[in-house]
mmCIF file with all atom_site columns, C-alpha atoms (C1' of nucleotides) in Angstrom:
data_model
loop_
_atom_site.group_PDB
_atom_site.id
_atom_site.type_symbol
_atom_site.label_atom_id
_atom_site.label_alt_id
_atom_site.label_comp_id
_atom_site.label_asym_id
_atom_site.label_entity_id
_atom_site.label_seq_id
_atom_site.pdbx_PDB_ins_code
_atom_site.Cartn_x
_atom_site.Cartn_y
_atom_site.Cartn_z
_atom_site.occupancy
_atom_site.B_iso_or_equiv
_atom_site.pdbx_formal_charge
_atom_site.auth_seq_id
_atom_site.auth_comp_id
_atom_site.auth_asym_id
_atom_site.auth_atom_id
_atom_site.pdbx_PDB_model_num
ATOM 1   C CA    . MET A 1 1  ? -1.317  4.343   16.663  1.00 0.00 ? 23 MET A CA    1
ATOM 2   C CA    . ASP A 1 2  ? -0.644  3.523   13.056  1.00 0.00 ? 24 ASP A CA    1
ATOM 3   C CA    . LYS A 1 3  ? 3.092   3.546   13.442  1.00 0.00 ? 25 LYS A CA    1
ATOM 4   C CA    . GLU A 1 4  ? 2.850   0.860   16.068  1.00 0.00 ? 26 GLU A CA    1
ATOM 5   C CA    . ARG A 1 5  ? 0.736   -1.378  13.877  1.00 0.00 ? 27 ARG A CA    1
ATOM 6   C CA    . LEU A 1 6  ? 3.368   -1.178  11.181  1.00 0.00 ? 28 LEU A CA    1
ATOM 7   C CA    . GLN A 1 7  ? 6.125   -1.968  13.640  1.00 0.00 ? 29 GLN A CA    1
ATOM 8   C CA    . GLN A 1 8  ? 4.169   -4.907  14.953  1.00 0.00 ? 30 GLN A CA    1
ATOM 9   C CA    . PHE A 1 9  ? 3.552   -6.178  11.465  1.00 0.00 ? 31 PHE A CA    1
ATOM 10  C CA    . GLY A 1 10 ? 7.192   -5.722  10.513  1.00 0.00 ? 32 GLY A CA    1
ATOM 11  C CA    . GLU A 1 11 ? 8.318   -7.644  13.537  1.00 0.00 ? 33 GLU A CA    1
ATOM 12  C CA    . GLY A 1 12 ? 5.960   -10.452 12.609  1.00 0.00 ? 34 GLY A CA    1
ATOM 13  C CA    . ILE A 1 13 ? 7.456   -10.628 9.143   1.00 0.00 ? 35 ILE A CA    1
ATOM 14  C CA    . ARG A 1 14 ? 10.905  -10.793 10.651  1.00 0.00 ? 36 ARG A CA    1
ATOM 15  C CA    . GLN A 1 15 ? 9.907   -13.787 12.720  1.00 0.00 ? 37 GLN A CA    1
ATOM 16  C CA    . LEU A 1 16 ? 8.447   -15.505 9.695   1.00 0.00 ? 38 LEU A CA    1
ATOM 17  C CA    . ARG A 1 17 ? 11.533  -14.872 7.618   1.00 0.00 ? 39 ARG A CA    1
ATOM 18  C CA    . ARG A 1 18 ? 13.834  -16.155 10.318  1.00 0.00 ? 40 ARG A CA    1
ATOM 19  C CA    . SER A 1 19 ? 11.709  -19.226 10.884  1.00 0.00 ? 41 SER A CA    1
ATOM 20  C CA    . LYS A 1 20 ? 12.385  -20.083 7.267   1.00 0.00 ? 42 LYS A CA    1
ATOM 21  C CA    . ASN A 1 21 ? 16.099  -19.408 7.600   1.00 0.00 ? 43 ASN A CA    1
ATOM 22  C CA    . LEU A 1 22 ? 16.182  -16.652 5.054   1.00 0.00 ? 44 LEU A CA    1
ATOM 23  C CA    . THR A 1 23 ? 18.308  -13.532 5.115   1.00 0.00 ? 45 THR A CA    1
ATOM 24  C CA    . GLN A 1 24 ? 16.753  -10.192 4.212   1.00 0.00 ? 46 GLN A CA    1
ATOM 25  C CA    . ALA A 1 25 ? 18.728  -10.282 0.976   1.00 0.00 ? 47 ALA A CA    1
ATOM 26  C CA    . GLU A 1 26 ? 17.501  -13.755 0.099   1.00 0.00 ? 48 GLU A CA    1
ATOM 27  C CA    . LEU A 1 27 ? 13.877  -12.920 0.720   1.00 0.00 ? 49 LEU A CA    1
ATOM 28  C CA    . ALA A 1 28 ? 14.260  -9.689  -1.203  1.00 0.00 ? 50 ALA A CA    1
ATOM 29  C CA    . SER A 1 29 ? 15.816  -11.558 -4.085  1.00 0.00 ? 51 SER A CA    1
ATOM 30  C CA    . ARG A 1 30 ? 12.822  -13.866 -4.333  1.00 0.00 ? 52 ARG A CA    1
ATOM 31  C CA    . MET A 1 31 ? 10.662  -10.782 -4.613  1.00 0.00 ? 53 MET A CA    1
ATOM 32  C CA    . GLY A 1 32 ? 12.854  -9.088  -7.181  1.00 0.00 ? 54 GLY A CA    1
ATOM 33  C CA    . ARG A 1 33 ? 13.712  -6.415  -4.657  1.00 0.00 ? 55 ARG A CA    1
ATOM 34  C CA    . ASP A 1 34 ? 16.746  -5.554  -2.587  1.00 0.00 ? 56 ASP A CA    1
ATOM 35  C CA    . GLN A 1 35 ? 17.708  -5.974  1.034   1.00 0.00 ? 57 GLN A CA    1
ATOM 36  C CA    . GLN A 1 36 ? 16.815  -2.409  1.953   1.00 0.00 ? 58 GLN A CA    1
ATOM 37  C CA    . SER A 1 37 ? 13.229  -2.976  0.958   1.00 0.00 ? 59 SER A CA    1
ATOM 38  C CA    . ILE A 1 38 ? 12.838  -5.779  3.477   1.00 0.00 ? 60 ILE A CA    1
ATOM 39  C CA    . GLN A 1 39 ? 14.735  -3.880  6.110   1.00 0.00 ? 61 GLN A CA    1
ATOM 40  C CA    . ARG A 1 40 ? 12.358  -0.945  5.870   1.00 0.00 ? 62 ARG A CA    1
ATOM 41  C CA    . LEU A 1 41 ? 9.378   -3.247  6.016   1.00 0.00 ? 63 LEU A CA    1
ATOM 42  C CA    . GLU A 1 42 ? 10.603  -5.127  9.084   1.00 0.00 ? 64 GLU A CA    1
ATOM 43  C CA    . SER A 1 43 ? 11.498  -1.930  10.879  1.00 0.00 ? 65 SER A CA    1
ATOM 44  C CA    . GLY A 1 44 ? 7.949   -0.658  10.375  1.00 0.00 ? 66 GLY A CA    1
ATOM 45  C CA    . ARG A 1 45 ? 8.966   2.454   8.518   1.00 0.00 ? 67 ARG A CA    1
ATOM 46  C CA    . VAL A 1 46 ? 6.737   1.743   5.518   1.00 0.00 ? 68 VAL A CA    1
ATOM 47  C CA    . ASN A 1 47 ? 3.122   0.873   4.867   1.00 0.00 ? 69 ASN A CA    1
ATOM 48  C CA    . PRO A 1 48 ? 3.299   -1.860  2.210   1.00 0.00 ? 70 PRO A CA    1
ATOM 49  C CA    . THR A 1 49 ? 0.803   -2.151  -0.620  1.00 0.00 ? 71 THR A CA    1
ATOM 50  C CA    . TYR A 1 50 ? -1.538  -5.023  -1.411  1.00 0.00 ? 72 TYR A CA    1
ATOM 51  C CA    . LEU A 1 51 ? 0.583   -6.158  -4.350  1.00 0.00 ? 73 LEU A CA    1
ATOM 52  C CA    . TYR A 1 52 ? 3.709   -6.017  -2.205  1.00 0.00 ? 74 TYR A CA    1
ATOM 53  C CA    . LEU A 1 53 ? 1.991   -8.227  0.366   1.00 0.00 ? 75 LEU A CA    1
ATOM 54  C CA    . LEU A 1 54 ? 0.940   -10.684 -2.313  1.00 0.00 ? 76 LEU A CA    1
ATOM 55  C CA    . GLU A 1 55 ? 4.534   -11.027 -3.493  1.00 0.00 ? 77 GLU A CA    1
ATOM 56  C CA    . LEU A 1 56 ? 5.790   -11.286 0.047   1.00 0.00 ? 78 LEU A CA    1
ATOM 57  C CA    . ALA A 1 57 ? 3.368   -14.084 0.838   1.00 0.00 ? 79 ALA A CA    1
ATOM 58  C CA    . LYS A 1 58 ? 4.357   -15.912 -2.308  1.00 0.00 ? 80 LYS A CA    1
ATOM 59  C CA    . SER A 1 59 ? 8.043   -15.580 -1.478  1.00 0.00 ? 81 SER A CA    1
ATOM 60  C CA    . LEU A 1 60 ? 7.433   -16.864 2.024   1.00 0.00 ? 82 LEU A CA    1
ATOM 61  C CA    . GLU A 1 61 ? 5.400   -19.709 0.562   1.00 0.00 ? 83 GLU A CA    1
ATOM 62  C CA    . MET A 1 62 ? 2.237   -18.905 2.383   1.00 0.00 ? 84 MET A CA    1
ATOM 63  C CA    . ASP A 1 63 ? -1.217  -17.529 1.802   1.00 0.00 ? 85 ASP A CA    1
ATOM 64  C CA    . ILE A 1 64 ? -1.754  -13.794 2.055   1.00 0.00 ? 86 ILE A CA    1
ATOM 65  C CA    . SER A 1 65 ? -4.520  -14.476 4.559   1.00 0.00 ? 87 SER A CA    1
ATOM 66  C CA    . GLU A 1 66 ? -2.001  -16.084 6.883   1.00 0.00 ? 88 GLU A CA    1
ATOM 67  C CA    . LEU A 1 67 ? 0.539   -13.390 6.197   1.00 0.00 ? 89 LEU A CA    1
ATOM 68  C CA    . VAL A 1 68 ? -1.629  -10.477 7.258   1.00 0.00 ? 90 VAL A CA    1
ATOM 69  C CA    . ALA A 1 69 ? -2.570  -12.370 10.385  1.00 0.00 ? 91 ALA A CA    1
ATOM 70  C CA    . VAL A 1 70 ? 0.935   -11.938 11.777  1.00 0.00 ? 92 VAL A CA    1
ATOM 71  C CA    . GLY A 1 71 ? 0.140   -8.347  12.611  1.00 0.00 ? 93 GLY A CA    1
ATOM 72  C CA    . LYS A 1 72 ? -2.414  -9.313  15.182  1.00 0.00 ? 94 LYS A CA    1
ATOM 73  C CA    . MET B 1 1  ? -0.857  -9.047  -14.650 1.00 0.00 ? 28 MET B CA    1
ATOM 74  C CA    . ASP B 1 2  ? -0.870  -6.786  -11.625 1.00 0.00 ? 29 ASP B CA    1
ATOM 75  C CA    . LYS B 1 3  ? -3.601  -4.546  -12.938 1.00 0.00 ? 30 LYS B CA    1
ATOM 76  C CA    . GLU B 1 4  ? -5.907  -7.512  -13.181 1.00 0.00 ? 31 GLU B CA    1
ATOM 77  C CA    . ARG B 1 5  ? -5.252  -8.561  -9.599  1.00 0.00 ? 32 ARG B CA    1
ATOM 78  C CA    . LEU B 1 6  ? -6.246  -5.112  -8.444  1.00 0.00 ? 33 LEU B CA    1
ATOM 79  C CA    . GLN B 1 7  ? -9.380  -5.191  -10.554 1.00 0.00 ? 34 GLN B CA    1
ATOM 80  C CA    . GLN B 1 8  ? -10.269 -8.583  -9.208  1.00 0.00 ? 35 GLN B CA    1
ATOM 81  C CA    . PHE B 1 9  ? -9.700  -7.433  -5.660  1.00 0.00 ? 36 PHE B CA    1
ATOM 82  C CA    . GLY B 1 10 ? -11.719 -4.275  -6.222  1.00 0.00 ? 37 GLY B CA    1
ATOM 83  C CA    . GLU B 1 11 ? -14.596 -6.268  -7.605  1.00 0.00 ? 38 GLU B CA    1
ATOM 84  C CA    . GLY B 1 12 ? -14.511 -8.502  -4.553  1.00 0.00 ? 39 GLY B CA    1
ATOM 85  C CA    . ILE B 1 13 ? -14.726 -5.482  -2.278  1.00 0.00 ? 40 ILE B CA    1
ATOM 86  C CA    . ARG B 1 14 ? -17.685 -4.236  -4.252  1.00 0.00 ? 41 ARG B CA    1
ATOM 87  C CA    . GLN B 1 15 ? -19.503 -7.501  -3.687  1.00 0.00 ? 42 GLN B CA    1
ATOM 88  C CA    . LEU B 1 16 ? -18.771 -7.382  0.011   1.00 0.00 ? 43 LEU B CA    1
ATOM 89  C CA    . ARG B 1 17 ? -19.959 -3.814  0.320   1.00 0.00 ? 44 ARG B CA    1
ATOM 90  C CA    . ARG B 1 18 ? -23.166 -4.557  -1.558  1.00 0.00 ? 45 ARG B CA    1
ATOM 91  C CA    . SER B 1 19 ? -23.808 -7.661  0.497   1.00 0.00 ? 46 SER B CA    1
ATOM 92  C CA    . LYS B 1 20 ? -23.862 -5.409  3.523   1.00 0.00 ? 47 LYS B CA    1
ATOM 93  C CA    . ASN B 1 21 ? -26.142 -2.908  1.841   1.00 0.00 ? 48 ASN B CA    1
ATOM 94  C CA    . LEU B 1 22 ? -23.732 -0.020  2.017   1.00 0.00 ? 49 LEU B CA    1
ATOM 95  C CA    . THR B 1 23 ? -23.215 2.724   -0.529  1.00 0.00 ? 50 THR B CA    1
ATOM 96  C CA    . GLN B 1 24 ? -19.702 3.765   -1.462  1.00 0.00 ? 51 GLN B CA    1
ATOM 97  C CA    . ALA B 1 25 ? -20.277 6.988   0.462   1.00 0.00 ? 52 ALA B CA    1
ATOM 98  C CA    . GLU B 1 26 ? -21.423 5.155   3.564   1.00 0.00 ? 53 GLU B CA    1
ATOM 99  C CA    . LEU B 1 27 ? -18.468 2.808   3.596   1.00 0.00 ? 54 LEU B CA    1
ATOM 100 C CA    . ALA B 1 28 ? -16.122 5.704   2.946   1.00 0.00 ? 55 ALA B CA    1
ATOM 101 C CA    . SER B 1 29 ? -17.653 7.633   5.801   1.00 0.00 ? 56 SER B CA    1
ATOM 102 C CA    . ARG B 1 30 ? -16.964 4.790   8.203   1.00 0.00 ? 57 ARG B CA    1
ATOM 103 C CA    . MET B 1 31 ? -13.342 4.958   7.146   1.00 0.00 ? 58 MET B CA    1
ATOM 104 C CA    . GLY B 1 32 ? -13.104 8.710   7.412   1.00 0.00 ? 59 GLY B CA    1
ATOM 105 C CA    . ARG B 1 33 ? -12.657 8.936   3.676   1.00 0.00 ? 60 ARG B CA    1
ATOM 106 C CA    . ASP B 1 34 ? -14.809 10.039  0.773   1.00 0.00 ? 61 ASP B CA    1
ATOM 107 C CA    . GLN B 1 35 ? -16.750 8.249   -1.928  1.00 0.00 ? 62 GLN B CA    1
ATOM 108 C CA    . GLN B 1 36 ? -14.053 8.730   -4.523  1.00 0.00 ? 63 GLN B CA    1
ATOM 109 C CA    . SER B 1 37 ? -11.601 6.736   -2.455  1.00 0.00 ? 64 SER B CA    1
ATOM 110 C CA    . ILE B 1 38 ? -13.839 3.676   -2.501  1.00 0.00 ? 65 ILE B CA    1
ATOM 111 C CA    . GLN B 1 39 ? -14.665 4.152   -6.138  1.00 0.00 ? 66 GLN B CA    1
ATOM 112 C CA    . ARG B 1 40 ? -10.996 4.085   -7.106  1.00 0.00 ? 67 ARG B CA    1
ATOM 113 C CA    . LEU B 1 41 ? -10.438 1.021   -4.991  1.00 0.00 ? 68 LEU B CA    1
ATOM 114 C CA    . GLU B 1 42 ? -13.353 -0.927  -6.460  1.00 0.00 ? 69 GLU B CA    1
ATOM 115 C CA    . SER B 1 43 ? -12.407 0.024   -9.999  1.00 0.00 ? 70 SER B CA    1
ATOM 116 C CA    . GLY B 1 44 ? -8.925  -1.405  -9.421  1.00 0.00 ? 71 GLY B CA    1
ATOM 117 C CA    . ARG B 1 45 ? -7.104  1.796   -10.203 1.00 0.00 ? 72 ARG B CA    1
ATOM 118 C CA    . VAL B 1 46 ? -5.171  1.868   -6.933  1.00 0.00 ? 73 VAL B CA    1
ATOM 119 C CA    . ASN B 1 47 ? -3.007  -0.505  -4.943  1.00 0.00 ? 74 ASN B CA    1
ATOM 120 C CA    . PRO B 1 48 ? -4.187  -0.019  -1.349  1.00 0.00 ? 75 PRO B CA    1
ATOM 121 C CA    . THR B 1 49 ? -1.822  -0.029  1.605   1.00 0.00 ? 76 THR B CA    1
ATOM 122 C CA    . TYR B 1 50 ? -1.821  -2.355  4.592   1.00 0.00 ? 77 TYR B CA    1
ATOM 123 C CA    . LEU B 1 51 ? -3.273  0.306   6.888   1.00 0.00 ? 78 LEU B CA    1
ATOM 124 C CA    . TYR B 1 52 ? -5.976  1.093   4.350   1.00 0.00 ? 79 TYR B CA    1
ATOM 125 C CA    . LEU B 1 53 ? -6.895  -2.582  4.257   1.00 0.00 ? 80 LEU B CA    1
ATOM 126 C CA    . LEU B 1 54 ? -7.021  -2.746  8.041   1.00 0.00 ? 81 LEU B CA    1
ATOM 127 C CA    . GLU B 1 55 ? -9.455  0.161   8.134   1.00 0.00 ? 82 GLU B CA    1
ATOM 128 C CA    . LEU B 1 56 ? -11.484 -1.294  5.325   1.00 0.00 ? 83 LEU B CA    1
ATOM 129 C CA    . ALA B 1 57 ? -11.813 -4.617  7.111   1.00 0.00 ? 84 ALA B CA    1
ATOM 130 C CA    . LYS B 1 58 ? -12.845 -2.879  10.298  1.00 0.00 ? 85 LYS B CA    1
ATOM 131 C CA    . SER B 1 59 ? -15.465 -0.834  8.451   1.00 0.00 ? 86 SER B CA    1
ATOM 132 C CA    . LEU B 1 60 ? -16.826 -3.951  6.815   1.00 0.00 ? 87 LEU B CA    1
ATOM 133 C CA    . GLU B 1 61 ? -16.855 -5.659  10.198  1.00 0.00 ? 88 GLU B CA    1
ATOM 134 C CA    . MET B 1 62 ? -14.581 -8.471  9.216   1.00 0.00 ? 89 MET B CA    1
ATOM 135 C CA    . ASP B 1 63 ? -11.059 -9.741  9.756   1.00 0.00 ? 90 ASP B CA    1
ATOM 136 C CA    . ILE B 1 64 ? -8.322  -8.566  7.427   1.00 0.00 ? 91 ILE B CA    1
ATOM 137 C CA    . SER B 1 65 ? -7.505  -12.214 6.737   1.00 0.00 ? 92 SER B CA    1
ATOM 138 C CA    . GLU B 1 66 ? -10.968 -12.709 5.320   1.00 0.00 ? 93 GLU B CA    1
ATOM 139 C CA    . LEU B 1 67 ? -10.834 -9.421  3.485   1.00 0.00 ? 94 LEU B CA    1
ATOM 140 C CA    . VAL B 1 68 ? -7.696  -10.172 1.506   1.00 0.00 ? 95 VAL B CA    1
ATOM 141 C CA    . ALA B 1 69 ? -9.120  -13.556 0.614   1.00 0.00 ? 96 ALA B CA    1
ATOM 142 C CA    . VAL B 1 70 ? -11.697 -11.931 -1.645  1.00 0.00 ? 97 VAL B CA    1
ATOM 143 C CA    . GLY B 1 71 ? -9.039  -11.336 -4.253  1.00 0.00 ? 98 GLY B CA    1
ATOM 144 C CA    . LYS B 1 72 ? -8.557  -15.009 -4.886  1.00 0.00 ? 99 LYS B CA    1
ATOM 145 C "C1'" . DT  C 2 1  ? -41.029 12.238  -16.986 1.00 0.00 ? 19 DT  C "C1'" 1
ATOM 146 C "C1'" . DG  C 2 2  ? -38.694 14.347  -13.499 1.00 0.00 ? 20 DG  C "C1'" 1
ATOM 147 C "C1'" . DT  C 2 3  ? -36.009 14.143  -9.220  1.00 0.00 ? 21 DT  C "C1'" 1
ATOM 148 C "C1'" . DA  C 2 4  ? -32.900 12.408  -6.101  1.00 0.00 ? 22 DA  C "C1'" 1
ATOM 149 C "C1'" . DT  C 2 5  ? -29.363 9.092   -5.275  1.00 0.00 ? 23 DT  C "C1'" 1
ATOM 150 C "C1'" . DT  C 2 6  ? -25.483 6.599   -6.454  1.00 0.00 ? 24 DT  C "C1'" 1
ATOM 151 C "C1'" . DT  C 2 7  ? -21.546 5.717   -9.058  1.00 0.00 ? 25 DT  C "C1'" 1
ATOM 152 C "C1'" . DA  C 2 8  ? -17.729 6.997   -12.292 1.00 0.00 ? 26 DA  C "C1'" 1
ATOM 153 C "C1'" . DC  C 2 9  ? -14.083 9.802   -13.740 1.00 0.00 ? 27 DC  C "C1'" 1
ATOM 154 C "C1'" . DA  C 2 10 ? -10.699 13.548  -14.245 1.00 0.00 ? 28 DA  C "C1'" 1
ATOM 155 C "C1'" . DA  C 2 11 ? -7.284  16.793  -12.542 1.00 0.00 ? 29 DA  C "C1'" 1
ATOM 156 C "C1'" . DC  C 2 12 ? -4.546  18.711  -9.169  1.00 0.00 ? 30 DC  C "C1'" 1
ATOM 157 C "C1'" . DA  C 2 13 ? -1.681  19.031  -4.744  1.00 0.00 ? 31 DA  C "C1'" 1
ATOM 158 C "C1'" . DT  C 2 14 ? 0.403   16.449  -1.174  1.00 0.00 ? 32 DT  C "C1'" 1
ATOM 159 C "C1'" . DA  C 2 15 ? 2.238   12.527  1.190   1.00 0.00 ? 33 DA  C "C1'" 1
ATOM 160 C "C1'" . DT  C 2 16 ? 4.355   8.249   0.938   1.00 0.00 ? 34 DT  C "C1'" 1
ATOM 161 C "C1'" . DT  C 2 17 ? 6.056   3.919   -1.104  1.00 0.00 ? 35 DT  C "C1'" 1
ATOM 162 C "C1'" . DT  C 2 18 ? 9.481   2.113   -3.865  1.00 0.00 ? 36 DT  C "C1'" 1
ATOM 163 C "C1'" . DG  C 2 19 ? 13.984  1.792   -6.222  1.00 0.00 ? 37 DG  C "C1'" 1
ATOM 164 C "C1'" . DT  C 2 20 ? 18.630  2.865   -5.832  1.00 0.00 ? 38 DT  C "C1'" 1
ATOM 165 C "C1'" . DT  C 2 21 ? 23.255  3.846   -4.059  1.00 0.00 ? 39 DT  C "C1'" 1
ATOM 166 C "C1'" . DG  C 2 22 ? 26.331  4.266   -0.459  1.00 0.00 ? 40 DG  C "C1'" 1
ATOM 167 C "C1'" . DT  C 2 23 ? 27.882  3.242   3.959   1.00 0.00 ? 41 DT  C "C1'" 1
ATOM 168 C "C1'" . DA  C 2 24 ? 27.906  2.327   8.916   1.00 0.00 ? 42 DA  C "C1'" 1
ATOM 169 C "C1'" . DT  C 2 25 ? 26.976  -0.934  12.352  1.00 0.00 ? 43 DT  C "C1'" 1
ATOM 170 C "C1'" . DT  C 2 26 ? 26.470  -5.414  14.115  1.00 0.00 ? 44 DT  C "C1'" 1
ATOM 171 C "C1'" . DG  C 2 27 ? 27.166  -10.301 14.101  1.00 0.00 ? 45 DG  C "C1'" 1
ATOM 172 C "C1'" . DT  C 2 28 ? 29.600  -14.527 12.793  1.00 0.00 ? 46 DT  C "C1'" 1
ATOM 173 C "C1'" . DT  C 2 29 ? 33.446  -17.443 11.768  1.00 0.00 ? 47 DT  C "C1'" 1
ATOM 174 C "C1'" . DT  C 2 30 ? 38.161  -18.744 11.272  1.00 0.00 ? 48 DT  C "C1'" 1
ATOM 175 C "C1'" . DA  D 3 1  ? 42.120  -9.796  15.501  1.00 0.00 ? 22 DA  D "C1'" 1
ATOM 176 C "C1'" . DA  D 3 2  ? 40.845  -10.040 10.903  1.00 0.00 ? 23 DA  D "C1'" 1
ATOM 177 C "C1'" . DA  D 3 3  ? 37.690  -11.121 7.312   1.00 0.00 ? 24 DA  D "C1'" 1
ATOM 178 C "C1'" . DC  D 3 4  ? 33.250  -11.907 5.904   1.00 0.00 ? 25 DC  D "C1'" 1
ATOM 179 C "C1'" . DA  D 3 5  ? 28.213  -11.775 6.199   1.00 0.00 ? 26 DA  D "C1'" 1
ATOM 180 C "C1'" . DA  D 3 6  ? 24.098  -9.650  7.641   1.00 0.00 ? 27 DA  D "C1'" 1
ATOM 181 C "C1'" . DT  D 3 7  ? 21.505  -5.836  9.124   1.00 0.00 ? 28 DT  D "C1'" 1
ATOM 182 C "C1'" . DA  D 3 8  ? 20.450  -0.813  9.742   1.00 0.00 ? 29 DA  D "C1'" 1
ATOM 183 C "C1'" . DC  D 3 9  ? 20.115  3.724   8.118   1.00 0.00 ? 30 DC  D "C1'" 1
ATOM 184 C "C1'" . DA  D 3 10 ? 20.190  7.939   5.233   1.00 0.00 ? 31 DA  D "C1'" 1
ATOM 185 C "C1'" . DA  D 3 11 ? 19.341  10.549  1.062   1.00 0.00 ? 32 DA  D "C1'" 1
ATOM 186 C "C1'" . DC  D 3 12 ? 17.732  11.084  -3.485  1.00 0.00 ? 33 DC  D "C1'" 1
ATOM 187 C "C1'" . DA  D 3 13 ? 14.658  10.404  -7.689  1.00 0.00 ? 34 DA  D "C1'" 1
ATOM 188 C "C1'" . DA  D 3 14 ? 10.607  8.334   -9.571  1.00 0.00 ? 35 DA  D "C1'" 1
ATOM 189 C "C1'" . DA  D 3 15 ? 6.230   6.234   -9.259  1.00 0.00 ? 36 DA  D "C1'" 1
ATOM 190 C "C1'" . DT  D 3 16 ? 2.058   6.053   -7.023  1.00 0.00 ? 37 DT  D "C1'" 1
ATOM 191 C "C1'" . DA  D 3 17 ? -1.490  6.401   -3.129  1.00 0.00 ? 38 DA  D "C1'" 1
ATOM 192 C "C1'" . DT  D 3 18 ? -4.262  9.664   -0.994  1.00 0.00 ? 39 DT  D "C1'" 1
ATOM 193 C "C1'" . DG  D 3 19 ? -7.048  13.905  -0.316  1.00 0.00 ? 40 DG  D "C1'" 1
ATOM 194 C "C1'" . DT  D 3 20 ? -9.836  17.124  -2.512  1.00 0.00 ? 41 DT  D "C1'" 1
ATOM 195 C "C1'" . DT  D 3 21 ? -13.014 19.405  -5.708  1.00 0.00 ? 42 DT  D "C1'" 1
ATOM 196 C "C1'" . DG  D 3 22 ? -15.931 19.342  -9.494  1.00 0.00 ? 43 DG  D "C1'" 1
ATOM 197 C "C1'" . DT  D 3 23 ? -18.920 17.121  -12.479 1.00 0.00 ? 44 DT  D "C1'" 1
ATOM 198 C "C1'" . DA  D 3 24 ? -20.786 13.660  -15.722 1.00 0.00 ? 45 DA  D "C1'" 1
ATOM 199 C "C1'" . DA  D 3 25 ? -23.213 9.408   -16.140 1.00 0.00 ? 46 DA  D "C1'" 1
ATOM 200 C "C1'" . DA  D 3 26 ? -25.992 5.856   -14.484 1.00 0.00 ? 47 DA  D "C1'" 1
ATOM 201 C "C1'" . DT  D 3 27 ? -29.558 4.094   -11.380 1.00 0.00 ? 48 DT  D "C1'" 1
ATOM 202 C "C1'" . DA  D 3 28 ? -33.568 4.112   -8.472  1.00 0.00 ? 49 DA  D "C1'" 1
ATOM 203 C "C1'" . DC  D 3 29 ? -37.807 5.972   -7.377  1.00 0.00 ? 50 DC  D "C1'" 1
ATOM 204 C "C1'" . DA  D 3 30 ? -41.855 9.189   -6.951  1.00 0.00 ? 51 DA  D "C1'" 1
#
DNA sequence: TGTATTTACAACATATTTGTTGTATTGTTT
DNA sequence: AAACAATACAACAAATATGTTGTAAATACA
């Protein structure tokens, strides 16, 4: 189901963020967003856009190709 | 600018679709969508979601990691 | 030329993402 | 325990993606 794919992806992002020792607020700040934005993403309650993913990858210092692979 | 990234990505999708000899309508059909959806994507007028990209990759018979790489 | 196919674009309704504010809950540290 | 930091969640407005219909323009082909 779609909802599960989003939850899986969100969980993957959470792992990545933690592996880099960043708080939700810190990551959000790098993206010019707020903590709630990351929280919703990690909880799988939203379906992020391509541009959001590009910014996320940049803020996590990785390629978007690697980023989207976490949901697999 | 963001608009340019979307245009660049859309153009990349167009190349991929053409390389597989698919019309916009055919690709859309595989995704359960209509021709207009693909047209807006390729013209860079929309910012597709993660789930949309997953379906697009599947319909183009490729990995989402490869798919998002076309916009680079 | 004429016909069919493909692509482009616009407008509208609907659903959803995003931004924002506030706050509750959980976790950590002293 | 108390204080602080981090995370979760809800509700609202605004922006935007998506679905849909209609049609114009461009392209391919007989």
